Amino acid sequence: MMMLKKIIFFPLAIFFNLISFSRNKLYDWGIIKSYSFNVPIVIVGNLAVGGTGKTPMVEFLIENFSKQYKIGILSRGYKRKTSGFILASKNDNAKTIGDEPFQYFLKFSNIKVAVDINRKRGIENLVSQGCNLILLDDAFQHRKIIPSYSVLLTEYNNLYCNDYLIPTGSLRESKYGSKRANCVIVTKCPKDLRDKEKIKIKNMLRLKKHQKLFFSSIIYPVYLFSKKSKNKISEFKEKDLNVVTGIANPSHFINFLKNEGLNFNHFKYPDHHNYTKTDIKKFTNKDVITTEKDFSKLIEYNIDNIYYLQIKTSLEKSGEFVDSIKQIIN
């Protein structure tokens, strides 16, 4: 079935590649103008559509740079109900600025969070707010901004070197776009990944001499959080639960909960799903466990029995990764 799909949509993939290739060349040749700034800009992105772990990686950067810099996070605010530039405030929610930006806003009090589809204007506004380090979330294809450092993520189970352009695959642009990255991080790796396989992956990715390669895995804490409490996951083993996800790839999340011995029904929604009252009625008859991103959207419904599981990135050679950024932006 997959092979049939590739054959049917192959002409469309060629057309999409032509558009993507032409656009990138126009930027490379300076025909379409790109903008640089006097403050360092770090981009986190990927080549593929879907979840490669951008949000936990942005949070990793916040945790490692917020003591030294006044960080401003800029996102386009995907699926928000507003337009223009918005600097997040206590009056905002997931509908006004988007789910991931709102998650950052709820979680970190020492940074500025903003959304704007016009990234140049957004950066200028954040700089005027005193920010001296800008993190651009999901902006690897946004060529109008010249980054100081680009972090390219690729998922262990779907490396961009093995993928294809949409609609035959999930790539937004050709895998050759990876050469713009300062480093590539293979995300969602098994915790016991052997050195032999790391070398194999490095050879498959065919990195340039200037590019660094890192490996990361997902880790979950042993606690579930709500608006008012923190409970050990083990306390939920004897309960009949509903699990709600609206993320691109919930498999790691679901498998973790299963391995913890939880018994639940899974309500699976599309990535960035905007929940309605009809949705809420379907799953609030039991205690609800959800992702942190989904919690940022469900919080407005004041559900008493909802808990979320945080997600973190465990990055191998994290000190080397942080130093590689500091060497460029300091």
PDB file of C-alpha atoms in Angstrom, residues 8-261:
ATOM      1  CA  ILE A   8       0.684   7.539  -7.426  1.00  0.00           C
ATOM      2  CA  PHE A   9       1.955  10.714  -5.776  1.00  0.00           C
ATOM      3  CA  PHE A  10       5.471  10.677  -7.233  1.00  0.00           C
ATOM      4  CA  PRO A  11       4.692  13.374  -9.885  1.00  0.00           C
ATOM      5  CA  LEU A  12       3.346  15.658  -7.150  1.00  0.00           C
ATOM      6  CA  ALA A  13       6.476  15.079  -5.083  1.00  0.00           C
ATOM      7  CA  ILE A  14       8.631  16.108  -8.059  1.00  0.00           C
ATOM      8  CA  PHE A  15       6.565  19.277  -8.490  1.00  0.00           C
ATOM      9  CA  PHE A  16       6.821  20.058  -4.770  1.00  0.00           C
ATOM     10  CA  ASN A  17      10.581  19.468  -4.867  1.00  0.00           C
ATOM     11  CA  LEU A  18      10.929  21.875  -7.797  1.00  0.00           C
ATOM     12  CA  ILE A  19       9.120  24.613  -5.889  1.00  0.00           C
ATOM     13  CA  SER A  20      11.108  23.996  -2.703  1.00  0.00           C
ATOM     14  CA  PHE A  21      14.423  23.812  -4.578  1.00  0.00           C
ATOM     15  CA  SER A  22      13.718  27.022  -6.499  1.00  0.00           C
ATOM     16  CA  ARG A  23      12.702  28.889  -3.360  1.00  0.00           C
ATOM     17  CA  ASN A  24      15.859  27.866  -1.496  1.00  0.00           C
ATOM     18  CA  LYS A  25      18.069  28.824  -4.426  1.00  0.00           C
ATOM     19  CA  LEU A  26      16.479  32.272  -4.610  1.00  0.00           C
ATOM     20  CA  TYR A  27      17.458  32.757  -0.969  1.00  0.00           C
ATOM     21  CA  ASP A  28      20.919  31.254  -1.498  1.00  0.00           C
ATOM     22  CA  TRP A  29      21.588  33.639  -4.383  1.00  0.00           C
ATOM     23  CA  GLY A  30      20.243  36.650  -2.490  1.00  0.00           C
ATOM     24  CA  ILE A  31      17.417  37.283  -4.969  1.00  0.00           C
ATOM     25  CA  ILE A  32      14.966  37.019  -2.078  1.00  0.00           C
ATOM     26  CA  LYS A  33      16.298  39.041   0.832  1.00  0.00           C
ATOM     27  CA  SER A  34      17.107  37.521   4.203  1.00  0.00           C
ATOM     28  CA  TYR A  35      17.556  39.538   7.384  1.00  0.00           C
ATOM     29  CA  SER A  36      20.164  39.341  10.124  1.00  0.00           C
ATOM     30  CA  PHE A  37      20.027  40.918  13.580  1.00  0.00           C
ATOM     31  CA  ASN A  38      22.406  42.197  16.228  1.00  0.00           C
ATOM     32  CA  VAL A  39      21.150  39.619  18.729  1.00  0.00           C
ATOM     33  CA  PRO A  40      21.854  35.876  18.457  1.00  0.00           C
ATOM     34  CA  ILE A  41      19.066  33.793  16.947  1.00  0.00           C
ATOM     35  CA  VAL A  42      18.826  30.042  17.460  1.00  0.00           C
ATOM     36  CA  ILE A  43      16.452  28.079  15.254  1.00  0.00           C
ATOM     37  CA  VAL A  44      14.975  24.708  16.214  1.00  0.00           C
ATOM     38  CA  GLY A  45      13.275  22.837  13.399  1.00  0.00           C
ATOM     39  CA  ASN A  46      13.086  19.776  11.220  1.00  0.00           C
ATOM     40  CA  LEU A  47      12.673  18.688   7.617  1.00  0.00           C
ATOM     41  CA  ALA A  48       9.674  16.477   8.270  1.00  0.00           C
ATOM     42  CA  VAL A  49       6.081  17.297   9.077  1.00  0.00           C
ATOM     43  CA  GLY A  50       5.052  16.116  12.511  1.00  0.00           C
ATOM     44  CA  GLY A  51       6.528  15.678  15.946  1.00  0.00           C
ATOM     45  CA  THR A  52      10.277  15.228  16.185  1.00  0.00           C
ATOM     46  CA  GLY A  53      10.581  16.683  19.683  1.00  0.00           C
ATOM     47  CA  LYS A  54      10.896  20.413  19.000  1.00  0.00           C
ATOM     48  CA  THR A  55       9.041  21.542  22.124  1.00  0.00           C
ATOM     49  CA  PRO A  56      11.187  19.640  24.667  1.00  0.00           C
ATOM     50  CA  MET A  57      14.294  20.781  22.770  1.00  0.00           C
ATOM     51  CA  VAL A  58      13.236  24.433  23.024  1.00  0.00           C
ATOM     52  CA  GLU A  59      12.634  23.881  26.731  1.00  0.00           C
ATOM     53  CA  PHE A  60      16.115  22.348  27.035  1.00  0.00           C
ATOM     54  CA  LEU A  61      17.565  25.529  25.532  1.00  0.00           C
ATOM     55  CA  ILE A  62      15.544  27.710  27.882  1.00  0.00           C
ATOM     56  CA  GLU A  63      16.805  25.787  30.896  1.00  0.00           C
ATOM     57  CA  ASN A  64      20.421  26.060  29.747  1.00  0.00           C
ATOM     58  CA  PHE A  65      20.519  29.682  28.551  1.00  0.00           C
ATOM     59  CA  SER A  66      17.949  31.641  30.589  1.00  0.00           C
ATOM     60  CA  LYS A  67      20.405  32.466  33.389  1.00  0.00           C
ATOM     61  CA  GLN A  68      22.820  34.118  30.968  1.00  0.00           C
ATOM     62  CA  TYR A  69      20.389  35.644  28.485  1.00  0.00           C
ATOM     63  CA  LYS A  70      17.035  37.372  28.385  1.00  0.00           C
ATOM     64  CA  ILE A  71      15.302  34.866  26.154  1.00  0.00           C
ATOM     65  CA  GLY A  72      12.508  35.635  23.750  1.00  0.00           C
ATOM     66  CA  ILE A  73      10.669  32.748  22.069  1.00  0.00           C
ATOM     67  CA  LEU A  74       8.978  33.449  18.780  1.00  0.00           C
ATOM     68  CA  SER A  75       6.509  31.143  17.059  1.00  0.00           C
ATOM     69  CA  ARG A  76       3.930  31.698  14.368  1.00  0.00           C
ATOM     70  CA  GLY A  77       1.279  30.402  16.786  1.00  0.00           C
ATOM     71  CA  TYR A  78      -0.107  27.584  14.657  1.00  0.00           C
ATOM     72  CA  LYS A  79      -3.931  27.348  14.698  1.00  0.00           C
ATOM     73  CA  ARG A  80      -4.394  30.389  16.911  1.00  0.00           C
ATOM     74  CA  LYS A  81      -7.573  32.417  16.518  1.00  0.00           C
ATOM     75  CA  THR A  82      -5.754  35.749  16.329  1.00  0.00           C
ATOM     76  CA  SER A  83      -3.413  37.522  13.921  1.00  0.00           C
ATOM     77  CA  GLY A  84      -0.462  39.871  14.025  1.00  0.00           C
ATOM     78  CA  PHE A  85       2.121  40.182  16.776  1.00  0.00           C
ATOM     79  CA  ILE A  86       1.134  39.173  20.296  1.00  0.00           C
ATOM     80  CA  LEU A  87       3.380  39.247  23.336  1.00  0.00           C
ATOM     81  CA  ALA A  88       1.984  36.625  25.695  1.00  0.00           C
ATOM     82  CA  SER A  89       0.360  37.902  28.872  1.00  0.00           C
ATOM     83  CA  LYS A  90      -1.898  36.577  31.626  1.00  0.00           C
ATOM     84  CA  ASN A  91      -4.869  37.410  29.397  1.00  0.00           C
ATOM     85  CA  ASP A  92      -3.801  34.913  26.720  1.00  0.00           C
ATOM     86  CA  ASN A  93      -4.513  31.227  26.228  1.00  0.00           C
ATOM     87  CA  ALA A  94      -3.900  28.494  23.669  1.00  0.00           C
ATOM     88  CA  LYS A  95      -6.525  29.982  21.358  1.00  0.00           C
ATOM     89  CA  THR A  96      -4.932  33.432  21.254  1.00  0.00           C
ATOM     90  CA  ILE A  97      -1.274  32.390  20.888  1.00  0.00           C
ATOM     91  CA  GLY A  98      -1.277  28.643  20.080  1.00  0.00           C
ATOM     92  CA  ASP A  99      -0.782  25.598  22.260  1.00  0.00           C
ATOM     93  CA  GLU A 100       3.019  25.309  22.288  1.00  0.00           C
ATOM     94  CA  PRO A 101       3.693  29.033  22.912  1.00  0.00           C
ATOM     95  CA  PHE A 102       1.112  28.970  25.705  1.00  0.00           C
ATOM     96  CA  GLN A 103       2.849  25.937  27.211  1.00  0.00           C
ATOM     97  CA  TYR A 104       6.132  27.893  27.279  1.00  0.00           C
ATOM     98  CA  PHE A 105       4.347  30.860  28.840  1.00  0.00           C
ATOM     99  CA  LEU A 106       2.777  28.747  31.588  1.00  0.00           C
ATOM    100  CA  LYS A 107       5.999  26.908  32.359  1.00  0.00           C
ATOM    101  CA  PHE A 108       8.656  29.649  32.325  1.00  0.00           C
ATOM    102  CA  SER A 109       8.210  32.982  34.076  1.00  0.00           C
ATOM    103  CA  ASN A 110      11.672  34.322  33.206  1.00  0.00           C
ATOM    104  CA  ILE A 111      11.265  34.546  29.418  1.00  0.00           C
ATOM    105  CA  LYS A 112       9.220  36.457  26.851  1.00  0.00           C
ATOM    106  CA  VAL A 113       6.912  34.476  24.572  1.00  0.00           C
ATOM    107  CA  ALA A 114       5.521  35.964  21.387  1.00  0.00           C
ATOM    108  CA  VAL A 115       3.768  34.889  18.211  1.00  0.00           C
ATOM    109  CA  ASP A 116       3.873  36.460  14.778  1.00  0.00           C
ATOM    110  CA  ILE A 117       3.713  34.954  11.311  1.00  0.00           C
ATOM    111  CA  ASN A 118       6.023  37.821  10.276  1.00  0.00           C
ATOM    112  CA  ARG A 119       9.177  36.596  12.018  1.00  0.00           C
ATOM    113  CA  LYS A 120      11.190  39.732  11.179  1.00  0.00           C
ATOM    114  CA  ARG A 121       8.622  41.956  12.878  1.00  0.00           C
ATOM    115  CA  GLY A 122       8.326  39.514  15.757  1.00  0.00           C
ATOM    116  CA  ILE A 123      12.075  39.531  16.399  1.00  0.00           C
ATOM    117  CA  GLU A 124      12.208  43.327  16.261  1.00  0.00           C
ATOM    118  CA  ASN A 125       9.419  43.547  18.832  1.00  0.00           C
ATOM    119  CA  LEU A 126      11.093  41.043  21.168  1.00  0.00           C
ATOM    120  CA  VAL A 127      14.389  42.914  20.939  1.00  0.00           C
ATOM    121  CA  SER A 128      12.535  46.109  21.873  1.00  0.00           C
ATOM    122  CA  GLN A 129      11.318  44.210  24.957  1.00  0.00           C
ATOM    123  CA  GLY A 130      14.936  43.703  26.042  1.00  0.00           C
ATOM    124  CA  CYS A 131      15.484  40.166  24.739  1.00  0.00           C
ATOM    125  CA  ASN A 132      19.092  39.414  23.797  1.00  0.00           C
ATOM    126  CA  LEU A 133      18.642  35.797  22.648  1.00  0.00           C
ATOM    127  CA  ILE A 134      15.830  34.762  20.329  1.00  0.00           C
ATOM    128  CA  LEU A 135      14.677  31.169  19.969  1.00  0.00           C
ATOM    129  CA  LEU A 136      12.679  30.488  16.814  1.00  0.00           C
ATOM    130  CA  ASP A 137      10.406  27.472  17.196  1.00  0.00           C
ATOM    131  CA  ASP A 138       9.782  25.382  14.063  1.00  0.00           C
ATOM    132  CA  ALA A 139      11.459  27.823  11.682  1.00  0.00           C
ATOM    133  CA  PHE A 140      14.059  25.804   9.778  1.00  0.00           C
ATOM    134  CA  GLN A 141      12.270  26.547   6.494  1.00  0.00           C
ATOM    135  CA  HIS A 142      11.860  30.238   7.338  1.00  0.00           C
ATOM    136  CA  ARG A 143      14.700  31.499   5.133  1.00  0.00           C
ATOM    137  CA  LYS A 144      13.822  35.170   5.566  1.00  0.00           C
ATOM    138  CA  ILE A 145      15.727  35.134   8.887  1.00  0.00           C
ATOM    139  CA  ILE A 146      19.469  34.420   9.019  1.00  0.00           C
ATOM    140  CA  PRO A 147      20.083  32.378  12.166  1.00  0.00           C
ATOM    141  CA  SER A 148      23.189  32.414  14.311  1.00  0.00           C
ATOM    142  CA  TYR A 149      22.767  28.696  14.954  1.00  0.00           C
ATOM    143  CA  SER A 150      20.385  26.101  13.514  1.00  0.00           C
ATOM    144  CA  VAL A 151      19.365  22.912  15.306  1.00  0.00           C
ATOM    145  CA  LEU A 152      17.883  20.287  12.989  1.00  0.00           C
ATOM    146  CA  LEU A 153      15.946  17.434  14.567  1.00  0.00           C
ATOM    147  CA  THR A 154      15.287  14.078  12.972  1.00  0.00           C
ATOM    148  CA  GLU A 155      13.446  11.168  14.574  1.00  0.00           C
ATOM    149  CA  TYR A 156      15.317   7.911  15.157  1.00  0.00           C
ATOM    150  CA  ASN A 157      12.540   5.833  13.593  1.00  0.00           C
ATOM    151  CA  ASN A 158      12.147   8.159  10.604  1.00  0.00           C
ATOM    152  CA  LEU A 159      15.510   9.667   9.669  1.00  0.00           C
ATOM    153  CA  TYR A 160      15.220  12.322   6.973  1.00  0.00           C
ATOM    154  CA  CYS A 161      17.750  10.429   4.860  1.00  0.00           C
ATOM    155  CA  ASN A 162      15.230   7.574   4.554  1.00  0.00           C
ATOM    156  CA  ASP A 163      12.203   9.790   4.006  1.00  0.00           C
ATOM    157  CA  TYR A 164      10.576  11.309   0.917  1.00  0.00           C
ATOM    158  CA  LEU A 165       9.019  14.618   0.016  1.00  0.00           C
ATOM    159  CA  ILE A 166       5.335  15.072   0.677  1.00  0.00           C
ATOM    160  CA  PRO A 167       2.936  13.699  -0.434  1.00  0.00           C
ATOM    161  CA  THR A 168       4.911  10.451  -0.909  1.00  0.00           C
ATOM    162  CA  GLY A 169       6.652  10.960   2.426  1.00  0.00           C
ATOM    163  CA  SER A 170       6.741  13.523   5.216  1.00  0.00           C
ATOM    164  CA  LEU A 171       9.563  15.874   4.172  1.00  0.00           C
ATOM    165  CA  ARG A 172       8.733  19.569   3.801  1.00  0.00           C
ATOM    166  CA  GLU A 173      11.841  20.106   1.701  1.00  0.00           C
ATOM    167  CA  SER A 174      14.584  18.019   0.172  1.00  0.00           C
ATOM    168  CA  LYS A 175      16.928  16.207   2.550  1.00  0.00           C
ATOM    169  CA  TYR A 176      19.717  18.352   1.055  1.00  0.00           C
ATOM    170  CA  GLY A 177      18.320  21.255   3.055  1.00  0.00           C
ATOM    171  CA  SER A 178      19.979  19.636   6.060  1.00  0.00           C
ATOM    172  CA  LYS A 179      23.290  21.224   5.028  1.00  0.00           C
ATOM    173  CA  ARG A 180      22.050  24.548   6.467  1.00  0.00           C
ATOM    174  CA  ALA A 181      22.087  23.123  10.001  1.00  0.00           C
ATOM    175  CA  ASN A 182      24.919  23.677  12.473  1.00  0.00           C
ATOM    176  CA  CYS A 183      24.019  20.431  14.191  1.00  0.00           C
ATOM    177  CA  VAL A 184      21.686  17.491  13.748  1.00  0.00           C
ATOM    178  CA  ILE A 185      20.050  15.799  16.717  1.00  0.00           C
ATOM    179  CA  VAL A 186      18.586  12.332  16.344  1.00  0.00           C
ATOM    180  CA  THR A 187      15.622  12.338  18.716  1.00  0.00           C
ATOM    181  CA  LYS A 188      13.544   9.663  20.453  1.00  0.00           C
ATOM    182  CA  CYS A 189      16.433   7.206  20.452  1.00  0.00           C
ATOM    183  CA  PRO A 190      16.369   4.005  22.498  1.00  0.00           C
ATOM    184  CA  LYS A 191      18.159   4.569  25.782  1.00  0.00           C
ATOM    185  CA  ASP A 192      20.509   1.658  25.065  1.00  0.00           C
ATOM    186  CA  LEU A 193      21.588   2.858  21.591  1.00  0.00           C
ATOM    187  CA  ARG A 194      24.982   1.346  20.842  1.00  0.00           C
ATOM    188  CA  ASP A 195      28.012   3.170  19.446  1.00  0.00           C
ATOM    189  CA  LYS A 196      28.023   0.914  16.393  1.00  0.00           C
ATOM    190  CA  GLU A 197      24.528   2.065  15.429  1.00  0.00           C
ATOM    191  CA  LYS A 198      25.421   5.711  16.079  1.00  0.00           C
ATOM    192  CA  ILE A 199      28.269   5.409  13.589  1.00  0.00           C
ATOM    193  CA  LYS A 200      25.905   3.783  11.097  1.00  0.00           C
ATOM    194  CA  ILE A 201      23.411   6.638  11.469  1.00  0.00           C
ATOM    195  CA  LYS A 202      26.175   9.232  11.074  1.00  0.00           C
ATOM    196  CA  ASN A 203      27.266   7.619   7.820  1.00  0.00           C
ATOM    197  CA  MET A 204      23.667   7.526   6.580  1.00  0.00           C
ATOM    198  CA  LEU A 205      23.101  11.212   7.317  1.00  0.00           C
ATOM    199  CA  ARG A 206      26.272  12.249   5.436  1.00  0.00           C
ATOM    200  CA  LEU A 207      26.914  15.343   7.510  1.00  0.00           C
ATOM    201  CA  LYS A 208      29.198  18.131   6.382  1.00  0.00           C
ATOM    202  CA  LYS A 209      32.517  18.664   8.174  1.00  0.00           C
ATOM    203  CA  HIS A 210      31.198  21.656  10.121  1.00  0.00           C
ATOM    204  CA  GLN A 211      28.107  19.835  11.366  1.00  0.00           C
ATOM    205  CA  LYS A 212      27.911  18.143  14.759  1.00  0.00           C
ATOM    206  CA  LEU A 213      25.760  15.112  15.519  1.00  0.00           C
ATOM    207  CA  PHE A 214      24.010  14.421  18.815  1.00  0.00           C
ATOM    208  CA  PHE A 215      21.604  11.764  20.073  1.00  0.00           C
ATOM    209  CA  SER A 216      18.718  12.277  22.462  1.00  0.00           C
ATOM    210  CA  SER A 217      15.977  10.243  24.074  1.00  0.00           C
ATOM    211  CA  ILE A 218      12.672  10.985  25.767  1.00  0.00           C
ATOM    212  CA  ILE A 219      12.378  10.791  29.520  1.00  0.00           C
ATOM    213  CA  TYR A 220       9.242  11.080  31.607  1.00  0.00           C
ATOM    214  CA  PRO A 221       9.108  11.903  35.325  1.00  0.00           C
ATOM    215  CA  VAL A 222       7.438   9.578  37.823  1.00  0.00           C
ATOM    216  CA  TYR A 223       4.796  12.194  38.630  1.00  0.00           C
ATOM    217  CA  LEU A 224       1.545  13.351  37.113  1.00  0.00           C
ATOM    218  CA  PHE A 225       0.700  17.019  37.582  1.00  0.00           C
ATOM    219  CA  SER A 226      -2.586  18.878  37.876  1.00  0.00           C
ATOM    220  CA  LYS A 227      -3.376  22.526  38.568  1.00  0.00           C
ATOM    221  CA  LYS A 228      -3.129  21.908  42.298  1.00  0.00           C
ATOM    222  CA  SER A 229      -1.240  18.684  42.947  1.00  0.00           C
ATOM    223  CA  LYS A 230       1.583  16.337  42.056  1.00  0.00           C
ATOM    224  CA  ASN A 231       0.910  12.592  42.279  1.00  0.00           C
ATOM    225  CA  LYS A 232       3.061   9.555  41.639  1.00  0.00           C
ATOM    226  CA  ILE A 233       2.033   7.611  38.554  1.00  0.00           C
ATOM    227  CA  SER A 234       1.878   4.475  40.653  1.00  0.00           C
ATOM    228  CA  GLU A 235      -1.129   5.937  42.500  1.00  0.00           C
ATOM    229  CA  PHE A 236      -3.186   5.561  39.298  1.00  0.00           C
ATOM    230  CA  LYS A 237      -2.505   1.865  38.672  1.00  0.00           C
ATOM    231  CA  GLU A 238      -5.775   0.684  40.200  1.00  0.00           C
ATOM    232  CA  LYS A 239      -7.917   3.298  38.446  1.00  0.00           C
ATOM    233  CA  ASP A 240      -9.883   3.099  35.216  1.00  0.00           C
ATOM    234  CA  LEU A 241      -8.593   6.066  33.200  1.00  0.00           C
ATOM    235  CA  ASN A 242      -9.049   8.023  30.000  1.00  0.00           C
ATOM    236  CA  VAL A 243      -5.937   9.186  28.153  1.00  0.00           C
ATOM    237  CA  VAL A 244      -6.288  12.117  25.760  1.00  0.00           C
ATOM    238  CA  THR A 245      -3.730  13.105  23.117  1.00  0.00           C
ATOM    239  CA  GLY A 246      -3.700  15.718  20.378  1.00  0.00           C
ATOM    240  CA  ILE A 247      -0.080  15.417  19.269  1.00  0.00           C
ATOM    241  CA  ALA A 248       1.539  14.256  16.041  1.00  0.00           C
ATOM    242  CA  ASN A 249       2.916  10.970  17.346  1.00  0.00           C
ATOM    243  CA  PRO A 250       1.585   9.785  20.719  1.00  0.00           C
ATOM    244  CA  SER A 251       3.173   6.304  20.545  1.00  0.00           C
ATOM    245  CA  HIS A 252       6.002   7.043  23.026  1.00  0.00           C
ATOM    246  CA  PHE A 253       3.551   8.648  25.447  1.00  0.00           C
ATOM    247  CA  ILE A 254       1.072   5.764  25.228  1.00  0.00           C
ATOM    248  CA  ASN A 255       3.746   3.075  25.493  1.00  0.00           C
ATOM    249  CA  PHE A 256       5.190   4.706  28.590  1.00  0.00           C
ATOM    250  CA  LEU A 257       1.810   4.711  30.331  1.00  0.00           C
ATOM    251  CA  LYS A 258       1.224   1.081  29.375  1.00  0.00           C
ATOM    252  CA  ASN A 259       4.637   0.088  30.685  1.00  0.00           C
ATOM    253  CA  GLU A 260       3.748   1.812  33.954  1.00  0.00           C
ATOM    254  CA  GLY A 261       0.850  -0.619  34.268  1.00  0.00           C
TER     255      GLY A 261
END
